[in-house]
mmCIF file of C-alpha atoms in Angstrom:
data_model
loop_
_atom_site.group_PDB
_atom_site.id
_atom_site.type_symbol
_atom_site.label_atom_id
_atom_site.label_comp_id
_atom_site.label_asym_id
_atom_site.label_seq_id
_atom_site.Cartn_x
_atom_site.Cartn_y
_atom_site.Cartn_z
ATOM 1 C CA THR A 1 41.376 2.582 15.158
ATOM 2 C CA PHE A 2 40.576 0.515 18.220
ATOM 3 C CA SER A 3 42.893 -1.231 20.689
ATOM 4 C CA MET A 4 42.246 -2.972 23.996
ATOM 5 C CA LEU A 5 44.724 -4.172 26.596
ATOM 6 C CA GLU A 6 44.784 -5.424 30.152
ATOM 7 C CA ILE A 7 47.370 -5.097 32.881
ATOM 8 C CA TYR A 8 47.343 -8.075 35.231
ATOM 9 C CA SER A 9 50.094 -9.204 37.616
ATOM 10 C CA GLU A 10 52.353 -6.502 36.145
ATOM 11 C CA LYS A 11 52.030 -7.957 32.621
ATOM 12 C CA VAL A 12 50.436 -6.206 29.637
ATOM 13 C CA ARG A 13 48.236 -8.368 27.402
ATOM 14 C CA ASP A 14 46.465 -7.558 24.111
ATOM 15 C CA LEU A 15 42.771 -8.392 24.498
ATOM 16 C CA LEU A 16 42.250 -8.562 20.728
ATOM 17 C CA VAL A 17 44.732 -11.417 20.300
ATOM 18 C CA PRO A 18 43.996 -15.013 21.451
ATOM 19 C CA ILE A 19 45.826 -16.033 24.634
ATOM 20 C CA GLN A 20 47.868 -18.740 22.874
ATOM 21 C CA ASN A 21 49.310 -16.079 20.505
ATOM 22 C CA GLN A 22 50.493 -13.784 23.334
ATOM 23 C CA PRO A 23 54.187 -13.496 24.278
ATOM 24 C CA ALA A 24 54.943 -15.372 27.523
ATOM 25 C CA GLY A 25 56.227 -12.326 29.434
ATOM 26 C CA GLY A 26 53.521 -9.981 28.156
ATOM 27 C CA LEU A 27 53.819 -6.988 25.836
ATOM 28 C CA LYS A 28 56.470 -4.356 26.454
ATOM 29 C CA VAL A 29 55.716 -0.709 27.229
ATOM 30 C CA ARG A 30 58.145 1.554 25.373
ATOM 31 C CA GLN A 31 58.754 5.294 25.109
ATOM 32 C CA HIS A 32 59.320 7.123 21.832
ATOM 33 C CA PRO A 33 61.100 10.510 22.119
ATOM 34 C CA LYS A 34 58.359 12.337 20.190
ATOM 35 C CA ALA A 35 55.275 10.086 20.272
ATOM 36 C CA GLY A 36 55.499 9.238 23.983
ATOM 37 C CA PHE A 37 54.579 5.935 25.603
ATOM 38 C CA PHE A 38 53.212 3.025 23.566
ATOM 39 C CA VAL A 39 52.753 -0.729 23.854
ATOM 40 C CA GLU A 40 54.979 -2.613 21.444
ATOM 41 C CA HIS A 41 53.105 -5.026 19.118
ATOM 42 C CA LEU A 42 49.654 -3.963 20.393
ATOM 43 C CA LYS A 43 47.027 -4.712 17.749
ATOM 44 C CA HIS A 44 45.175 -1.668 16.345
ATOM 45 C CA VAL A 45 42.017 -2.498 14.374
ATOM 46 C CA ALA A 46 40.310 -0.169 11.912
ATOM 47 C CA VAL A 47 36.691 0.527 12.898
ATOM 48 C CA SER A 48 34.174 2.771 11.184
ATOM 49 C CA SER A 49 30.995 2.470 13.256
ATOM 50 C CA TYR A 50 29.771 2.120 16.806
ATOM 51 C CA ALA A 51 28.662 -1.447 16.029
ATOM 52 C CA GLU A 52 32.263 -2.365 15.135
ATOM 53 C CA VAL A 53 33.578 -0.730 18.334
ATOM 54 C CA GLU A 54 30.993 -2.611 20.397
ATOM 55 C CA GLN A 55 31.890 -5.911 18.692
ATOM 56 C CA ARG A 56 35.597 -5.427 19.529
ATOM 57 C CA MET A 57 34.761 -4.500 23.131
ATOM 58 C CA ILE A 58 32.785 -7.728 23.535
ATOM 59 C CA GLN A 59 35.606 -9.724 21.920
ATOM 60 C CA GLY A 60 38.202 -8.244 24.289
ATOM 61 C CA THR A 61 36.045 -8.540 27.394
ATOM 62 C CA LEU A 62 35.737 -12.284 26.835
ATOM 63 C CA LEU A 63 39.545 -12.582 27.115
ATOM 64 C CA ARG A 64 39.814 -10.416 30.225
ATOM 65 C CA THR A 65 41.025 -11.920 33.520
ATOM 66 C CA THR A 66 38.125 -12.294 35.972
ATOM 67 C CA ALA A 67 37.416 -14.239 39.159
ATOM 68 C CA SER A 68 34.371 -14.645 41.372
ATOM 69 C CA THR A 69 34.021 -13.025 44.772
ATOM 70 C CA LYS A 70 31.168 -13.008 47.306
ATOM 71 C CA MET A 71 30.051 -9.618 45.948
ATOM 72 C CA ASN A 72 30.554 -10.115 42.203
ATOM 73 C CA GLU A 73 30.580 -13.365 40.230
ATOM 74 C CA THR A 74 32.748 -11.956 37.424
ATOM 75 C CA SER A 75 34.860 -9.344 39.180
ATOM 76 C CA SER A 76 37.647 -7.930 37.019
ATOM 77 C CA ARG A 77 41.088 -8.759 38.343
ATOM 78 C CA SER A 78 42.929 -6.553 35.864
ATOM 79 C CA HIS A 79 43.129 -2.979 34.690
ATOM 80 C CA MET A 80 41.847 -2.481 31.141
ATOM 81 C CA VAL A 81 42.598 0.324 28.686
ATOM 82 C CA ILE A 82 40.662 0.861 25.461
ATOM 83 C CA THR A 83 42.037 3.399 22.988
ATOM 84 C CA ILE A 84 39.903 4.748 20.160
ATOM 85 C CA LYS A 85 41.603 7.012 17.624
ATOM 86 C CA PHE A 86 39.390 9.189 15.447
ATOM 87 C CA LYS A 87 40.421 10.752 12.148
ATOM 88 C CA GLN A 88 38.317 13.149 10.061
ATOM 89 C CA VAL A 89 39.377 14.466 6.675
ATOM 90 C CA PHE A 90 37.667 17.570 5.279
ATOM 91 C CA ASN A 91 38.046 18.654 1.646
ATOM 92 C CA ASN A 92 37.376 22.274 0.719
ATOM 93 C CA GLU A 93 36.217 23.591 -2.672
ATOM 94 C CA SER A 94 39.769 23.722 -4.049
ATOM 95 C CA GLN A 95 40.335 20.051 -3.034
ATOM 96 C CA GLN A 96 42.719 20.931 -0.219
ATOM 97 C CA SER A 97 42.223 18.683 2.777
ATOM 98 C CA THR A 98 42.276 19.338 6.481
ATOM 99 C CA THR A 99 42.661 16.444 8.905
ATOM 100 C CA LYS A 100 41.476 16.403 12.514
ATOM 101 C CA THR A 101 42.524 13.617 14.866
ATOM 102 C CA SER A 102 41.714 12.771 18.453
ATOM 103 C CA GLU A 103 42.230 9.925 20.908
ATOM 104 C CA ILE A 104 39.939 8.687 23.636
ATOM 105 C CA PHE A 105 41.174 6.444 26.436
ATOM 106 C CA LEU A 106 38.628 4.401 28.384
ATOM 107 C CA VAL A 107 40.113 2.945 31.579
ATOM 108 C CA ASP A 108 38.550 0.328 33.857
ATOM 109 C CA LEU A 109 40.516 -0.294 37.027
ATOM 110 C CA ALA A 110 40.587 -3.701 38.716
ATOM 111 C CA GLY A 111 37.920 -4.379 41.299
ATOM 112 C CA SER A 112 38.741 -2.507 44.495
ATOM 113 C CA GLU A 113 36.052 -3.953 46.748
ATOM 114 C CA ARG A 114 36.907 -4.366 50.396
ATOM 115 C CA VAL A 115 38.829 -7.626 50.580
ATOM 116 C CA GLU A 116 37.054 -8.851 53.715
ATOM 117 C CA ALA A 117 33.588 -8.335 52.199
ATOM 118 C CA THR A 118 34.421 -10.061 48.913
ATOM 119 C CA GLY A 119 36.123 -13.131 50.288
ATOM 120 C CA ALA A 120 38.865 -12.715 47.675
ATOM 121 C CA THR A 121 42.078 -14.434 48.677
ATOM 122 C CA GLY A 122 45.449 -15.189 47.121
ATOM 123 C CA ASP A 123 46.586 -14.494 43.560
ATOM 124 C CA ARG A 124 43.715 -14.420 41.077
#
């Protein structure tokens, strides 16, 4: 599965859901006693190829918070986290299955250019 979120101004937003369908205060980060931390109501989309992953990345990037600076016209103003969960099922000769799972987290931190050089001011 694939999920993509941004953290901007201390609010978590799902980048796979249109802005008008987002909760006003952002998504909530919760902790499960066994599963650990998770983002409540974050959309997880089934993907089965690199092309599908790339399509979702483009979709989410278009919703990401950006602003122009002197150094970068579309500088990211938010942190972004992409999670890709892989699942493989192997069947042996006696039809018993073995499942392997893994998770990859891709993290892009907000632009950290020197403020003076970028000309960035105020809340973006």
